[in-house]
Amino acid sequence: MKENPNIYDLSTNPARLELYCNQEKYIVHFDIEDYDRISKYHWRLSKKRNKYCVCTGQYKNGNKIQYMSNMVMNFIPDQKNEVDHIDGNSLNNCKGNLRIIKRIDNIHNVQKRTDNTSGFRGVSMRKDGCYVVDFYLNKDRFYFKTFPSLEEAVYFRYLMEDYYLKEYRNTSNDERIKQAISSLSIKQKYEIRRYWESKLR
């Protein structure tokens, strides 16, 4: 099978790598200072946890797949830790967007599922038109009341992420989250926060 070409653009920093997968173009970003070692390999896209990651190599002939994020961070994968993309964009492999964290924390940082119809991770609409918030932490599932509006559910989910995930929460959708929350009144926010605080006792 003919490999798709790796097309580099070094006119800006971060630099850009143009990759194709299923006839669609994807743009990978990386620090221009890493070009010399990155350009020694042929990169492709591989789907992992419902998103595309940049990798090279195959699981055959004694070779293993190597991810660009690991190479940039000089990280050797192990059973407990892995490289996390802070903004949730697996194609942004600039060092400022990468960090090494515990695998369990990275699992909590995943983006919303592709079959999520609300557009917000962990928020879904029931058949009766109300919204429910789903939240898992260390294999435990939390159950809460339903909310009459999407915005209220989004705010409640945000409070949970901010409390439990802290710096590990996925920030890639924050602009839309802030926009949704801004439509709530002070009274609505107060009632939601009071309900959330009652669950912490």
Short mmCIF file of C-alpha atoms in Angstrom, two decimals:
data_model
loop_
_atom_site.label_atom_id
_atom_site.label_comp_id
_atom_site.label_asym_id
_atom_site.label_seq_id
_atom_site.Cartn_x
_atom_site.Cartn_y
_atom_site.Cartn_z
CA MET A 1 0.00 0.00 0.00
CA LYS A 2 1.35 3.40 -0.96
CA GLU A 3 2.07 5.63 2.03
CA ASN A 4 0.56 9.09 2.19
CA PRO A 5 3.22 11.81 2.03
CA ASN A 6 4.31 13.84 5.05
CA ILE A 7 4.12 17.51 4.06
CA TYR A 8 5.87 19.98 6.38
CA ASP A 9 5.36 23.73 6.69
CA LEU A 10 8.16 25.42 8.65
CA SER A 11 7.13 28.98 7.85
CA THR A 12 5.53 29.41 11.29
CA ASN A 13 6.26 28.33 14.84
CA PRO A 14 4.68 26.04 15.84
CA ALA A 15 5.41 24.22 12.61
CA ARG A 16 2.80 22.20 10.74
CA LEU A 17 2.69 18.67 9.40
CA GLU A 18 -0.01 17.83 6.88
CA LEU A 19 -1.28 14.24 7.04
CA TYR A 20 -4.02 12.45 5.15
CA CYS A 21 -6.29 9.71 6.45
CA ASN A 22 -9.27 8.30 4.54
CA GLN A 23 -8.78 11.07 1.96
CA GLU A 24 -9.21 13.77 4.62
CA LYS A 25 -6.51 16.27 5.54
CA TYR A 26 -5.37 16.76 9.13
CA ILE A 27 -2.92 19.35 10.47
CA VAL A 28 -0.43 18.39 13.17
CA HIS A 29 1.36 21.11 15.15
CA PHE A 30 4.80 20.76 16.75
CA ASP A 31 7.64 23.00 17.92
CA ILE A 32 9.96 23.89 15.05
CA GLU A 33 12.97 22.98 17.21
CA ASP A 34 11.82 19.33 17.10
CA TYR A 35 11.75 19.17 13.31
CA ASP A 36 15.14 17.46 12.87
CA ARG A 37 14.21 14.38 14.85
CA ILE A 38 10.55 14.30 13.84
CA SER A 39 11.34 14.47 10.13
CA LYS A 40 13.47 11.29 10.33
CA TYR A 41 10.28 9.21 10.49
CA HIS A 42 7.21 8.69 8.34
CA TRP A 43 4.13 9.65 10.34
CA ARG A 44 0.54 8.50 10.02
CA LEU A 45 -2.71 8.74 11.98
CA SER A 46 -4.07 5.99 14.19
CA LYS A 47 -7.38 6.06 16.03
CA LYS A 48 -7.13 5.75 19.82
CA ARG A 49 -9.92 6.50 22.31
CA ASN A 50 -12.15 7.95 19.57
CA LYS A 51 -9.54 10.43 18.34
CA TYR A 52 -6.60 10.40 15.95
CA CYS A 53 -3.04 10.20 17.28
CA VAL A 54 0.17 10.77 15.32
CA CYS A 55 2.37 7.68 15.22
CA THR A 56 5.04 5.83 13.27
CA GLY A 57 5.94 2.15 12.97
CA GLN A 58 3.90 -1.04 13.09
CA TYR A 59 3.44 -3.93 15.50
CA LYS A 60 5.39 -6.34 13.35
CA ASN A 61 8.94 -7.47 12.62
CA GLY A 62 9.91 -6.64 16.20
CA ASN A 63 9.02 -2.96 15.78
CA LYS A 64 6.59 -1.07 17.95
CA ILE A 65 4.36 1.89 17.26
CA GLN A 66 5.86 5.13 18.51
CA TYR A 67 3.69 8.18 19.16
CA MET A 68 4.94 11.65 18.32
CA SER A 69 3.88 12.96 21.72
CA ASN A 70 6.10 10.40 23.46
CA MET A 71 9.04 11.27 21.22
CA VAL A 72 8.66 15.00 21.84
CA MET A 73 8.59 14.41 25.62
CA ASN A 74 11.40 11.79 25.54
CA PHE A 75 8.97 9.51 27.32
CA ILE A 76 9.11 5.71 27.37
CA PRO A 77 5.58 4.30 27.93
CA ASP A 78 4.97 2.33 31.12
CA GLN A 79 2.00 0.82 32.92
CA LYS A 80 1.22 3.80 35.17
CA ASN A 81 2.00 6.99 33.25
CA GLU A 82 1.44 8.44 29.80
CA VAL A 83 1.63 11.69 27.87
CA ASP A 84 -1.48 13.85 28.01
CA HIS A 85 -2.52 16.55 25.52
CA ILE A 86 -3.62 19.38 27.82
CA ASP A 87 -6.11 20.96 25.40
CA GLY A 88 -7.53 17.57 24.40
CA ASN A 89 -6.28 17.96 20.82
CA SER A 90 -4.16 14.90 20.04
CA LEU A 91 -2.78 16.63 16.92
CA ASN A 92 -1.22 19.44 18.95
CA ASN A 93 2.18 17.99 19.84
CA CYS A 94 3.88 21.18 20.99
CA LYS A 95 5.77 20.67 24.25
CA GLY A 96 3.71 23.38 25.96
CA ASN A 97 0.60 21.28 25.33
CA LEU A 98 2.06 18.04 26.64
CA ARG A 99 2.54 16.70 30.15
CA ILE A 100 3.27 13.33 31.73
CA ILE A 101 0.52 12.24 34.10
CA LYS A 102 -0.89 9.10 35.65
CA ARG A 103 -2.94 7.02 33.21
CA ILE A 104 -6.04 7.13 35.40
CA ASP A 105 -5.99 10.96 35.33
CA ASN A 106 -5.66 10.94 31.54
CA ILE A 107 -8.73 8.72 31.22
CA HIS A 108 -10.74 11.44 32.99
CA ASN A 109 -9.46 13.98 30.44
CA VAL A 110 -11.02 12.34 27.39
CA GLN A 111 -13.17 14.39 25.05
CA LYS A 112 -16.91 13.94 24.70
CA ARG A 113 -18.05 10.77 22.96
CA THR A 114 -18.77 11.02 19.25
CA ASP A 115 -22.36 9.83 19.82
CA ASN A 116 -23.05 12.56 22.37
CA THR A 117 -26.00 14.55 21.00
CA SER A 118 -25.91 17.43 23.51
CA GLY A 119 -22.53 18.64 22.30
CA PHE A 120 -21.15 18.61 25.87
CA ARG A 121 -19.21 15.79 27.47
CA GLY A 122 -21.15 13.99 30.20
CA VAL A 123 -24.47 15.69 29.45
CA SER A 124 -27.35 13.99 27.61
CA MET A 125 -31.03 14.59 27.03
CA ARG A 126 -33.65 12.08 28.14
CA LYS A 127 -36.79 11.22 26.20
CA ASP A 128 -38.85 13.54 28.44
CA GLY A 129 -36.71 16.52 27.38
CA CYS A 130 -34.82 16.84 30.66
CA TYR A 131 -31.04 16.66 30.87
CA VAL A 132 -28.97 14.27 32.93
CA VAL A 133 -25.32 14.53 33.97
CA ASP A 134 -23.11 11.44 33.82
CA PHE A 135 -19.85 11.34 35.73
CA TYR A 136 -17.41 8.51 36.40
CA LEU A 137 -14.44 8.67 38.75
CA ASN A 138 -12.16 5.71 39.42
CA LYS A 139 -14.81 3.33 38.03
CA ASP A 140 -17.52 4.81 40.30
CA ARG A 141 -20.60 6.33 38.69
CA PHE A 142 -22.37 9.31 40.24
CA TYR A 143 -26.15 9.76 40.07
CA PHE A 144 -27.93 13.11 40.28
CA LYS A 145 -31.28 14.71 39.65
CA THR A 146 -32.28 15.79 36.13
CA PHE A 147 -32.13 19.39 34.95
CA PRO A 148 -34.79 21.22 32.93
CA SER A 149 -32.30 22.94 30.61
CA LEU A 150 -29.05 22.08 28.89
CA GLU A 151 -27.32 25.13 30.38
CA GLU A 152 -28.11 24.08 33.96
CA ALA A 153 -26.78 20.57 33.33
CA VAL A 154 -23.61 21.96 31.74
CA TYR A 155 -22.98 24.18 34.75
CA PHE A 156 -23.47 21.30 37.16
CA ARG A 157 -21.09 19.11 35.13
CA TYR A 158 -18.55 21.95 35.15
CA LEU A 159 -18.72 22.20 38.95
CA MET A 160 -18.03 18.46 39.21
CA GLU A 161 -15.08 18.54 36.84
CA ASP A 162 -13.60 21.57 38.57
CA TYR A 163 -13.87 19.88 41.98
CA TYR A 164 -12.74 16.34 41.11
CA LEU A 165 -10.48 16.71 38.07
CA LYS A 166 -8.94 20.12 38.83
CA GLU A 167 -5.97 20.72 36.47
CA TYR A 168 -6.65 17.43 34.68
CA ARG A 169 -10.03 18.42 33.27
CA ASN A 170 -10.35 18.69 29.51
CA THR A 171 -10.38 22.38 28.57
CA SER A 172 -10.91 22.03 24.81
CA ASN A 173 -14.61 22.92 25.03
CA ASP A 174 -14.35 25.70 27.63
CA GLU A 175 -15.48 28.52 25.35
CA ARG A 176 -18.79 26.78 24.63
CA ILE A 177 -19.17 25.86 28.29
CA LYS A 178 -18.65 29.48 29.38
CA GLN A 179 -21.12 30.66 26.75
CA ALA A 180 -23.76 28.22 28.01
CA ILE A 181 -23.19 29.13 31.66
CA SER A 182 -23.37 32.87 30.93
CA SER A 183 -27.03 32.51 29.95
CA LEU A 184 -27.96 31.40 33.47
CA SER A 185 -29.24 33.87 36.02
CA ILE A 186 -27.53 34.46 39.35
CA LYS A 187 -30.42 32.66 41.06
CA GLN A 188 -30.11 29.62 38.80
CA LYS A 189 -26.38 29.37 39.46
CA TYR A 190 -26.96 29.72 43.19
CA GLU A 191 -29.54 26.92 43.26
CA ILE A 192 -27.33 24.59 41.21
CA ARG A 193 -24.30 25.30 43.36
CA ARG A 194 -26.33 24.75 46.54
CA TYR A 195 -27.53 21.39 45.20
CA TRP A 196 -23.95 20.45 44.31
CA GLU A 197 -22.66 21.42 47.75
CA SER A 198 -25.37 19.29 49.37
CA LYS A 199 -23.93 16.28 47.55
CA LEU A 200 -20.51 16.86 49.02
CA ARG A 201 -21.61 16.48 52.62
#
